[in-house]
XYZ file of C-alpha atoms in Angstrom:
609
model
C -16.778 -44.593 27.575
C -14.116 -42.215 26.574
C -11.580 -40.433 29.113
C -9.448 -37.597 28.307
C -7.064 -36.193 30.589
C -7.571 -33.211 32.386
C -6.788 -30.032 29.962
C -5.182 -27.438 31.027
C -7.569 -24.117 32.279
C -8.186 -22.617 28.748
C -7.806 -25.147 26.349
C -10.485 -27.256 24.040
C -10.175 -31.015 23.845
C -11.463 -31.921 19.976
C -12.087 -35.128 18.980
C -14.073 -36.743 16.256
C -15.521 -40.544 16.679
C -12.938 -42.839 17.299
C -9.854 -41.167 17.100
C -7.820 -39.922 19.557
C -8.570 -36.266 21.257
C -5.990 -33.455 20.807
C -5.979 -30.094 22.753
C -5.591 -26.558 21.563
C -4.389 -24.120 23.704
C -5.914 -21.043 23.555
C -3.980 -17.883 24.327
C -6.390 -14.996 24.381
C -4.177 -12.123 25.781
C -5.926 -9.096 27.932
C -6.767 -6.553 25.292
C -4.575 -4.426 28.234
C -1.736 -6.884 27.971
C 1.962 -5.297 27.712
C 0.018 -1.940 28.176
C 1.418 -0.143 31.547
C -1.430 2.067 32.714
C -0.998 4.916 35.297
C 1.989 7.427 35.501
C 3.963 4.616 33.697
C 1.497 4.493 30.816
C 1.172 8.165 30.859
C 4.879 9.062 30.733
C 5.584 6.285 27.803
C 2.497 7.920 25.644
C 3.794 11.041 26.413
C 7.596 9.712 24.925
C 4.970 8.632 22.076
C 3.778 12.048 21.461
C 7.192 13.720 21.953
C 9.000 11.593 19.206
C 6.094 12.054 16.570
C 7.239 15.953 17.620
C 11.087 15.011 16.493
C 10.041 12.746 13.743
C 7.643 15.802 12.265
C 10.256 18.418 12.537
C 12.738 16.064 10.407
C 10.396 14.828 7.840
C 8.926 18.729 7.093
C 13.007 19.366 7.136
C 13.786 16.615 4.904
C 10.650 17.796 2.710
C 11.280 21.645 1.914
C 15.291 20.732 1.364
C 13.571 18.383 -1.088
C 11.370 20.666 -2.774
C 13.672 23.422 -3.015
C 16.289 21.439 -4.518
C 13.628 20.328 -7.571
C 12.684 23.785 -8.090
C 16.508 24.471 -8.002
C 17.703 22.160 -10.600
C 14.596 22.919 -12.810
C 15.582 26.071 -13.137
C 19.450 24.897 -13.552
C 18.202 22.430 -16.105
C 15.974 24.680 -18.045
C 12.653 22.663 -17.327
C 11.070 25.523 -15.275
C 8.712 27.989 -17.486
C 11.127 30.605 -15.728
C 14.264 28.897 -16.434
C 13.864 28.435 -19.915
C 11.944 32.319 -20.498
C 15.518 33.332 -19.138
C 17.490 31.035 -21.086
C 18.801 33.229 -24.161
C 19.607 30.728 -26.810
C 16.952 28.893 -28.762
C 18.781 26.249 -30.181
C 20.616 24.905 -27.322
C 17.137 25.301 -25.641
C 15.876 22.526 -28.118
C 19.123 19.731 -27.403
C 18.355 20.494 -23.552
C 14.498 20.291 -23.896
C 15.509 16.359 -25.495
C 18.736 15.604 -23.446
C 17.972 16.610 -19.527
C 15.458 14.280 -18.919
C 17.096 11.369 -21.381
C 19.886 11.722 -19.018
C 18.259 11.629 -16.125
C 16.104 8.946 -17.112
C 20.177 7.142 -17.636
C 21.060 8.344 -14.011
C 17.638 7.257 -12.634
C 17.841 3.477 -14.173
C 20.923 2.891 -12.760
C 20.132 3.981 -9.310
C 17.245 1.405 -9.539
C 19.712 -1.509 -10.114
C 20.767 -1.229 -6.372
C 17.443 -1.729 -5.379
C 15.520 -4.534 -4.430
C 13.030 -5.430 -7.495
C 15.090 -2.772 -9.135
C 11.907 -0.512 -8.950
C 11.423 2.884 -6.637
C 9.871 2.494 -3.001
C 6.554 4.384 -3.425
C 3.774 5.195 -0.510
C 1.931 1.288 -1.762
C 5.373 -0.171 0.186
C 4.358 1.961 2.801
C 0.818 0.767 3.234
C 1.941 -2.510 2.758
C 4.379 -2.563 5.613
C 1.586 -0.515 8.199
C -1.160 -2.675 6.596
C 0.706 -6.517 7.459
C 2.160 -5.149 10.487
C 5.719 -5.369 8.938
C 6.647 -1.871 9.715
C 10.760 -1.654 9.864
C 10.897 0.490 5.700
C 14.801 0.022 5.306
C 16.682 3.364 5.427
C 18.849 2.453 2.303
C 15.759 1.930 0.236
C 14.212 5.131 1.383
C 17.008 7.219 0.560
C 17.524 5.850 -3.079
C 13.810 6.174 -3.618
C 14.130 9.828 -2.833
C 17.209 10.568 -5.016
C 15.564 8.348 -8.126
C 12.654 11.155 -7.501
C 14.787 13.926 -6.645
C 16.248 13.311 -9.937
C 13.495 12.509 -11.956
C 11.782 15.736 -10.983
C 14.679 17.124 -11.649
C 15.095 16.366 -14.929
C 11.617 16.781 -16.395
C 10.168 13.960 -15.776
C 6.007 14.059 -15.554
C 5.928 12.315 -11.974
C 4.737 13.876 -8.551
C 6.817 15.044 -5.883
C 4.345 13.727 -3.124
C 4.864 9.839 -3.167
C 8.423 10.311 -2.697
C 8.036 12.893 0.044
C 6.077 10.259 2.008
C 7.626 6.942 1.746
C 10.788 9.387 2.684
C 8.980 10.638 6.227
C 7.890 7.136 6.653
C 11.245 5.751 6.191
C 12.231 8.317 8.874
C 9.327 7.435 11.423
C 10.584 4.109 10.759
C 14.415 5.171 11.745
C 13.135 6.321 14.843
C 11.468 3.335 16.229
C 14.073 1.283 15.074
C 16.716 3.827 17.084
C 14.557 3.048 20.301
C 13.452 -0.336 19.758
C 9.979 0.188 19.491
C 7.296 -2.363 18.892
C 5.749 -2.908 15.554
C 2.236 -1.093 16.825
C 4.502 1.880 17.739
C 6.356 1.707 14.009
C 3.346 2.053 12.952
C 2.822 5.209 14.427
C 5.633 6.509 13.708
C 5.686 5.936 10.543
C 2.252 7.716 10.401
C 3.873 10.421 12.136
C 6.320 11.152 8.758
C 3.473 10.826 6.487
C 1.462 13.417 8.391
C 4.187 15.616 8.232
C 5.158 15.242 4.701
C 1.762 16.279 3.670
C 1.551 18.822 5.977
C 5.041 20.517 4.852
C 3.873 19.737 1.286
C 0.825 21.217 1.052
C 0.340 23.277 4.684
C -2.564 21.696 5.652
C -1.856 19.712 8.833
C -5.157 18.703 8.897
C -5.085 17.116 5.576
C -1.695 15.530 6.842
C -3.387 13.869 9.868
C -6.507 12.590 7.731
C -4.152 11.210 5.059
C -2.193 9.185 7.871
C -5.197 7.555 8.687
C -7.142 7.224 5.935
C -4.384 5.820 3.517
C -1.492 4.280 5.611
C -3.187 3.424 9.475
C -6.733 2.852 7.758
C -8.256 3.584 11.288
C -8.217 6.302 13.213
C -6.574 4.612 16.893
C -6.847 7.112 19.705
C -3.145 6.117 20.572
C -2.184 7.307 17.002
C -3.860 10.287 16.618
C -2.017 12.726 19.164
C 1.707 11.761 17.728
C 0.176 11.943 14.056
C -1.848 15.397 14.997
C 1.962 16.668 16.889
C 4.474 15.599 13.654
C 1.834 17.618 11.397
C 1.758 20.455 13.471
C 5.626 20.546 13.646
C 5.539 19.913 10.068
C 3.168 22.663 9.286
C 4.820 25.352 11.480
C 8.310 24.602 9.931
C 6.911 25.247 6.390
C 5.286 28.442 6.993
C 7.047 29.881 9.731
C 10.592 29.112 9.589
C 10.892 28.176 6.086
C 8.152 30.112 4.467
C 7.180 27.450 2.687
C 4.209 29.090 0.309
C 0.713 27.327 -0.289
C 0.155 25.145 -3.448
C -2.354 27.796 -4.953
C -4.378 30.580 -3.990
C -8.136 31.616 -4.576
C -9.190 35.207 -3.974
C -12.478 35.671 -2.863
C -15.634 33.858 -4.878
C -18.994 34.461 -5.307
C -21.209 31.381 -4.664
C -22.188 28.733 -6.971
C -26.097 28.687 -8.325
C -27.832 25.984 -7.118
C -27.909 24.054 -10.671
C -24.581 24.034 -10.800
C -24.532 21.703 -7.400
C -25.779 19.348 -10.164
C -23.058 20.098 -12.542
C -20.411 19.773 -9.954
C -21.458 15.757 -9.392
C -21.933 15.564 -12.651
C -18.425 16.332 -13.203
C -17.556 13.700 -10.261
C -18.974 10.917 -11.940
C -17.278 12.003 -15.177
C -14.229 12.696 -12.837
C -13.966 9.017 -11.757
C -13.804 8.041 -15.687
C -10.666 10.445 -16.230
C -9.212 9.251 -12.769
C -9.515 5.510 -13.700
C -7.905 6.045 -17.363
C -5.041 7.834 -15.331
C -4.881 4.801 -13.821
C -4.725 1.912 -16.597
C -2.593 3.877 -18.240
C -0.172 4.032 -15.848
C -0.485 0.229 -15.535
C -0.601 -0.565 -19.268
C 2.691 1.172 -20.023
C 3.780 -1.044 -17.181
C 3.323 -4.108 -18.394
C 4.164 -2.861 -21.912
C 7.694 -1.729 -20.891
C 7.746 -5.334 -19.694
C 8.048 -6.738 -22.896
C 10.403 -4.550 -24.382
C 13.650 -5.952 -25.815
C 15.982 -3.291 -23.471
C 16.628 -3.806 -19.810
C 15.033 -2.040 -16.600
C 17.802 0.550 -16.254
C 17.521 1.757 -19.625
C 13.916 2.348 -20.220
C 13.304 5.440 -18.312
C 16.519 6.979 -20.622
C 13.791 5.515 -23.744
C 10.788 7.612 -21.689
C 12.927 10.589 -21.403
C 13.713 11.022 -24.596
C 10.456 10.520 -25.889
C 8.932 12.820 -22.960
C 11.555 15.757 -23.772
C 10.261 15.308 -27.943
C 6.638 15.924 -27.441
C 7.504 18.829 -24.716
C 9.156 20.527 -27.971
C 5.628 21.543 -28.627
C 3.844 21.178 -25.468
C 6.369 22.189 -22.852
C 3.623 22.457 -20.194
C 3.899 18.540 -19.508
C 7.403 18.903 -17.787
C 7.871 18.677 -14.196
C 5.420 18.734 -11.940
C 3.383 20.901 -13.876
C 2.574 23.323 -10.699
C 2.526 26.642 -13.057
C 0.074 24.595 -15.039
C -2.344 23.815 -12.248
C -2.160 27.539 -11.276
C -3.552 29.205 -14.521
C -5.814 26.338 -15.019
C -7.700 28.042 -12.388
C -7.417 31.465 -13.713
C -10.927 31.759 -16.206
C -9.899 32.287 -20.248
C -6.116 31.453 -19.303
C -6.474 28.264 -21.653
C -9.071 28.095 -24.378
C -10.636 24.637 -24.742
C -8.954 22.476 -27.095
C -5.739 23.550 -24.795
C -6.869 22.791 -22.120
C -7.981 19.142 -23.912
C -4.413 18.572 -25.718
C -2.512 19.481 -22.402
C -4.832 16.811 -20.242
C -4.215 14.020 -22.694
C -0.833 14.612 -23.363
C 0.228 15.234 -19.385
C -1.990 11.781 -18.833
C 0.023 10.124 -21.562
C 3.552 11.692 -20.464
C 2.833 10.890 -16.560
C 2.070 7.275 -17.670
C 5.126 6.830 -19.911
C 7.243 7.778 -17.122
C 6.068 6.319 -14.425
C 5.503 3.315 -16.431
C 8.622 3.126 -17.800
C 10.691 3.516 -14.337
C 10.585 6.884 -13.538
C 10.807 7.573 -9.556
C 7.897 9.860 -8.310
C 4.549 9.823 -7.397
C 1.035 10.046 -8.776
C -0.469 12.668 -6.707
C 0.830 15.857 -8.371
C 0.222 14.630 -11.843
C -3.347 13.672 -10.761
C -4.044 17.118 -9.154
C -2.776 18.315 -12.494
C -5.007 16.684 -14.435
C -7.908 17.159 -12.606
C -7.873 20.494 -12.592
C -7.137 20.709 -16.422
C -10.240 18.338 -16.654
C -12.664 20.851 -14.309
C -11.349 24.102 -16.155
C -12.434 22.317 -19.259
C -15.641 21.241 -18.204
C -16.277 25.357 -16.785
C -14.833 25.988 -20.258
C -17.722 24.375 -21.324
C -20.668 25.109 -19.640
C -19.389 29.037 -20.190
C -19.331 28.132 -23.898
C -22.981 27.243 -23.023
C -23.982 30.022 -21.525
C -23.097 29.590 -17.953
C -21.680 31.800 -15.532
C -17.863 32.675 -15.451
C -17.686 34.229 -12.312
C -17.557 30.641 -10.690
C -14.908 29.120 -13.357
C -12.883 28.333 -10.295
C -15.288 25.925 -8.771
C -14.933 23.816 -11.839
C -11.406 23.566 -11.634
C -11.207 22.762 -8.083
C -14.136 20.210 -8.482
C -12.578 18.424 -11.377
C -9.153 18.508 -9.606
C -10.865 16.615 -6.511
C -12.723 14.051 -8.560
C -9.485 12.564 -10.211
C -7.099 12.865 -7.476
C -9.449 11.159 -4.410
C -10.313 8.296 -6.526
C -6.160 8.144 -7.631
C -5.040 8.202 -3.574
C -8.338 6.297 -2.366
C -8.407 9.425 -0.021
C -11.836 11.981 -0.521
C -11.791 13.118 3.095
C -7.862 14.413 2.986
C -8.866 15.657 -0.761
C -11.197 18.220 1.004
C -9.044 19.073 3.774
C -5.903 20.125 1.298
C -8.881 22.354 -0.851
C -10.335 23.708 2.669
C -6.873 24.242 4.399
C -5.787 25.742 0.804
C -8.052 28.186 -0.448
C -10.064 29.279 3.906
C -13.078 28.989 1.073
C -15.841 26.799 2.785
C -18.201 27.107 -0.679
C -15.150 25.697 -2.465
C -15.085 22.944 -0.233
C -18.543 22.283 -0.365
C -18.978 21.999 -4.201
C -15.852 19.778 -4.288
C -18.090 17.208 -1.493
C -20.398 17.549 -4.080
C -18.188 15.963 -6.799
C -16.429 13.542 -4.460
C -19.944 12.167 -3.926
C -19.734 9.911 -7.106
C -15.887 10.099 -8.135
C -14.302 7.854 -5.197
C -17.242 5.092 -4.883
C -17.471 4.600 -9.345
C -13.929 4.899 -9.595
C -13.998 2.355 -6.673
C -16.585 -0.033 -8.035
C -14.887 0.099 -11.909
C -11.150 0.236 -10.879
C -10.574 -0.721 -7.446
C -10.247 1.798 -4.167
C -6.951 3.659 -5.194
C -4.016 3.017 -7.331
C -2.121 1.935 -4.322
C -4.498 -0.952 -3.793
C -4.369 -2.010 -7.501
C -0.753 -2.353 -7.239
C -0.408 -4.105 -3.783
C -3.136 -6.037 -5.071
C -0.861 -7.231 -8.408
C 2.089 -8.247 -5.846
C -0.543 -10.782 -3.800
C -1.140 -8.320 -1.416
C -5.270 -7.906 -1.365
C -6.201 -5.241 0.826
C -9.766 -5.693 -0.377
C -11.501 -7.473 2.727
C -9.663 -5.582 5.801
C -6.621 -5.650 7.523
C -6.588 -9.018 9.441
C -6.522 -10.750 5.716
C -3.672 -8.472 4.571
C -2.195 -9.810 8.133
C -2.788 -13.236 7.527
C -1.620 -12.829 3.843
C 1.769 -12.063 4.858
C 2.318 -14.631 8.037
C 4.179 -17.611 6.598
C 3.470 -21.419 7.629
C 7.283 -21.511 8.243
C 6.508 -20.219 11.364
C 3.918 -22.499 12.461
C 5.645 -25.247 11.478
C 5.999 -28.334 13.562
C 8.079 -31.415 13.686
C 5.443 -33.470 16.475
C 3.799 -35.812 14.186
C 3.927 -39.563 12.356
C 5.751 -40.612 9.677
C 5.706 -44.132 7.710
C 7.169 -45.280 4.859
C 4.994 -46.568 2.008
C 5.646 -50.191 2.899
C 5.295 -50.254 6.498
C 2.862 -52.747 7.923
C -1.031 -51.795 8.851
C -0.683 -53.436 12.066
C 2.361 -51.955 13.044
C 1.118 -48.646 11.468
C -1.619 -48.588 13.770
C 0.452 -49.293 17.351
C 2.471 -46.437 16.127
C 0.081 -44.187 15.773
C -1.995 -45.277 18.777
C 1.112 -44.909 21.101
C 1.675 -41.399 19.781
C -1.353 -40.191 20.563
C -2.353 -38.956 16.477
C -5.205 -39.779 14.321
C -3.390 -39.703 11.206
C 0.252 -40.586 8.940
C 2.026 -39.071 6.826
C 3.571 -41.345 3.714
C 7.279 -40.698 2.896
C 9.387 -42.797 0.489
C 13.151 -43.268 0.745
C 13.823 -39.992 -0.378
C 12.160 -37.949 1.912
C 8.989 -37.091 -0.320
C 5.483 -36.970 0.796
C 2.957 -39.416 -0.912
C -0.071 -38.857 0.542
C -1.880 -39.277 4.645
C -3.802 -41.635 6.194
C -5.644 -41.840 9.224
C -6.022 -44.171 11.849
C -9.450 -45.052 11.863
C -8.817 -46.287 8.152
C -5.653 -47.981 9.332
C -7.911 -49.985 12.225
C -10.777 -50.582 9.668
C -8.478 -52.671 7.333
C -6.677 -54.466 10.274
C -10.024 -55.267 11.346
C -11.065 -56.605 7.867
C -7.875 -58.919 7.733
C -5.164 -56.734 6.175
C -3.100 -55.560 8.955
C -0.266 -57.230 6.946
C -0.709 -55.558 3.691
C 1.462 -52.498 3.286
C -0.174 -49.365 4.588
C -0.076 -47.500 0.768
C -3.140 -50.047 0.071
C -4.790 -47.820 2.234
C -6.754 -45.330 1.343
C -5.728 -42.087 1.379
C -7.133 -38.841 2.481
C -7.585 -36.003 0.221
C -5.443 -33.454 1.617
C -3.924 -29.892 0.329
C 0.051 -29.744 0.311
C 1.425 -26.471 0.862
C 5.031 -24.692 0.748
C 6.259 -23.348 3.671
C 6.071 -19.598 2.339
C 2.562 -20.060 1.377
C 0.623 -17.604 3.880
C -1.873 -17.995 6.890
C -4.747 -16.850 5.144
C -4.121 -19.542 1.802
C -4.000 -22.419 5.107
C -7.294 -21.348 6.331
C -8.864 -21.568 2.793
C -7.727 -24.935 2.594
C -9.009 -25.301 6.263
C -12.489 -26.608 4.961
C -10.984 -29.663 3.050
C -9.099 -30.860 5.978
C -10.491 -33.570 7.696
C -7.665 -34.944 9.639
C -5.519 -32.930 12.021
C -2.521 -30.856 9.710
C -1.481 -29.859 6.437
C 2.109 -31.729 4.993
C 4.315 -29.119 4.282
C 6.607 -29.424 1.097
C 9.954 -27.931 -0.260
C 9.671 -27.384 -4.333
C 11.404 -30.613 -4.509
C 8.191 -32.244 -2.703
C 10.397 -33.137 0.534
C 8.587 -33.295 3.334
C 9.051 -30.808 6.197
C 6.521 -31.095 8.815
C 3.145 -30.084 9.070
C 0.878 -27.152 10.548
C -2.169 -28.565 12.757
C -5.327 -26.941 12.701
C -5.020 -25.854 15.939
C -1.844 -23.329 14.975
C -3.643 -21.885 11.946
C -6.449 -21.034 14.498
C -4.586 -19.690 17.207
C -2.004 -17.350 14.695
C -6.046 -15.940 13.457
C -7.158 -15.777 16.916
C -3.363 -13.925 17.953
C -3.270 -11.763 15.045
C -7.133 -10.269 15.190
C -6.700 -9.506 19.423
C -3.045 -8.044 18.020
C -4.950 -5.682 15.573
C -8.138 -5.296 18.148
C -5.528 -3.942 20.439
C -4.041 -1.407 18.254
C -6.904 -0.200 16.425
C -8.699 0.715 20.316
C -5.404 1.941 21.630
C -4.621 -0.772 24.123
C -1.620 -2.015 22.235
């Protein structure tokens, strides 16, 4: 019989037939771990609660200067509808309408060469660093990202003013715990906490701004997070209407209330909704990978997207900027007739994607609210045309406005807040529930949850099945690396092979030539089968080998446990490019980062970490 030696309290001794046991050591942590409770734990949520405060009041600062210095240059820059009704010469009207945003589309590409993928920081860098427990968004990067917007808006270009203000407050959450030395849970929540209040300041719905913290950056709604988030929107909210008079996005006067057949129009127009929402989408993406294979470099294709942008505005000015005076009279019944309403929705789709395809900083949100809205006022365009009632042309608008832009974020709750907090008008909200019933799950089912995901998702990062994979997607096997097993070169002797291996207490080898290059593994009950048959002089690469993955050591957690189920030995051989050998990662460390990682997120997501 078998002994083992005692293991230590906690651990698992494995072993499979003759080889040697091994022990994994498991270190479950307290869900309470690291947590102080009582007036310790009290006073440090407290802190918590008091720097989403500070955090909040600098974000909704850093968010109105922002704003007002787009509306500013807009009207400098004759982009504005007011600007250029005040402008008195025509003709220079024209060069401007074609050179402001080809210039800034010059400025803009060469701002992106001093950052990292020379590309804009947008709120899908964001999620990714919340979503892999990264946290730490680099202050540099943060501030380019909002001058390449600040300047793109600026200058014309058909991008939103919303990404930019939140991967800004996030950058500044970020600041903060970095200041203090937080933890990564508490960057998190910081980080949250400038969202929240970006949104809030943006749009003056706090509420909205706390929903959109956790539905699109947290992605669960910790009680540990919520009262910082819920304090930076508040701060954020009463800075933009109180000291700042910051005014609301649009306003609705009173309505009268839908018919009940129109319920059925209004998901209807969700479902149709989703459709428009995911062509906003591919398009974006499609002049992305277009502008790829164009014969001019990164920094000068926005300049190329500029110039064609400020052409077609020639005739269709409405597709500058962030198209705000746009949104407003698409609300306003008989303010655009129908085939305006459908040659300003493709062409704002088609500008927004040319820009932000072509390297344009901003965001997706206020073109998307745009467009929806353009795309409900022509469906109530419609069913007027048909005979339908015009006294409830608003309720199209805002319906159609909901069902592209909660499919675009991947966000329906925080879509219903911003109408409700906007427009006081509970009917309003309700019909827009009605459309959001079948715009976010078809747009999700055709096109993926959001246009956040779909671009994580095209970097490796697959936010698909849940957070712990997203985790495990970004831990590298560089870090579980280990130097504690057997190495033989290819003509070592069985025999010998095997009193090596049976000293070191390992079932298996690992093969390296003269050059430091893994060949292949064997194991030891192999290794004892051919000594037994008479061979344990023959060289031990007459063995045979065992079928094993080979990975690279920046290959991720989550690719190791895939691989998991072909292992039969104890570790995966870890390779540079060059195929040099660097160690391995046993079984038993893949487990217990899975096993650290899900308590780590457990933790957080309950509030006890």
């Amino acid at each position: 019989m078998r002994r083992f030696p005692l293991a230590p309290p906690g651990s698992i001794i494995l072993a499979s037939g003759d080889r040697p046991a091994y022990t994994l050591k498991m270190t479950m942590p307290d869900a309470g771990q690291d947590v102080p409770h009582g007036p310790k734990g009290m006073l440090r949520f407290l802190g918590l609660v008091a720097l989403g405060a500070l955090i909040g009041g600098l974000a909704a600062l850093a968010a109105v200067s922002f704003v007002a210095a787009v509306l500013w240059l807009n009207d400098v820059l004759l982009v504005s509808p007011r600007g250029r009704m005040m402008f008195p010469h025509p003709g220079a009207l024209v060069i401007a309408t074609v050179l402001v945003p080809t210039l800034g589309g010059l400025v803009v590409g060469q701002l992106h060469r001093t950052l990292p993928g020379r590309r804009p920081h947008t709120p899908a860098d964001v999620i990714a660093a919340v979503q892999t427990r990264r946290g730490r968004l680099p202050v540099r990067e943060g501030a380019l990202s909002a001058l390449s917007g600040l300047v793109s808006l600026g200058a014309g270009a058909s991008v939103g003013q919303y990404g930019p203000l939140v991967h800004l407050g996030a950058s500044l959450g970020s600041l903060g715990a970095r200041l203090l030395r937080l933890g990564r849970s508490e960057d998190n929540i910081t980080i949250a906490c400038g969202v929240a209040a970006a949104i809030a300041t943006a749009f003056n719905a706090p509420l909205a701004g706390i929903v959109f913290a956790h539905e699109v950056v947290l992605r669960h709604y910790a009680l540990r997070a919520f009262a910082p988030v819920a304090a930076a929107a508040i701060v954020g909210h009463v800075i933009a209407t109180n000291v700042l008079s910051r005014g609301a996005l649009f306003h609705v006067a009173d309505t009268v209330l839908p018919r009940p057949w129109e319920f059925a129009v209004f998901v209807l127009i969700g479902g149709l909704g989703a459709l428009v929402a995911g062509a906003y989408m591919r398009s974006i993406l499609g002049v992305g990978r277009l502008a790829e294979r164009l014969p001019f470099p990164p920094s000068l294709r926005p300049a190329i997207a500029g110039a064609l942008l400020g052409v077609t505005a020639l005739w269709v000015p409405d597709i500058l900027g962030m198209g705000q005076e746009t949104l407003r009279f698409a609300t306003i019944a008989g303010a655009f007739g129908a085939q305006e309403l459908l040659l300003v929705l493709g062409l704002k789709l088609a500008a927004t994607a040319l820009c932000l395809g072509m390297g344009f900083g901003g965001g997706i949100f206020s073109p998307a609210l745009v467009i929806g809205t353009l795309f409900g006022a022509l469906c109530g365009t419609l069913v007027g045309a048909l005979g339908g009632a015009q006294d409830t042309f608003v309720f199209y608008a805002v319906c159609g406005m909901v069902a592209v832009t909660a499919p675009v974020i991947g966000a329906p709750l925080t879509s219903l807040l911003i109408v409700f907090e906007l427009t006081g008008n509970y009917a309003l909200t309700t019909a827009a529930l009605a459309s959001v019933i079948l715009a976010s799950p078809i747009a999700a089912q055709l096109f993926g949850r959001s246009l956040f995901d779909i671009q994580l998702a095209k970097r490796g990062l697959d936010l698909s099945a849940g957070r712990s994979r997203a985790v495990l997607q970004d831990a590298r096997l560089h870090d579980l690396l280990s130097h504690d097993c057997v190495t033989l070169p290819p003509d070592q002797g069985v025999s010998e092979a095997v009193t090596r291996l049976s000293r070191s207490g390992h079932s298996e080898a690992h093969l390296i030539d003269a050059k430091g290059c893994y060949r292949s593994s064997v194991t030891l009950a192999d290794l004892e089968a051919m000594k037994e048959d008479g061979d344990g002089e023959r060289p031990v690469t007459d063995c045979p080998s065992t079928p094993r993955p080979v990975l690279g050591p920046q290959a991720s957690v989550w690719e190791a446990m895939r691989h998991l189920q072909e292992v039969t030995g104890e570790a995966i051989a870890v390779v540079d490019e060059a195929g040099t050998f660097l160690g391995v990662v046993y079984e038993t460390s893949i487990a217990r980062a899975f096993l650290q990682h899900s308590d780590a997120l457990r933790r957080e997501e309950y509030g006890a970490g």
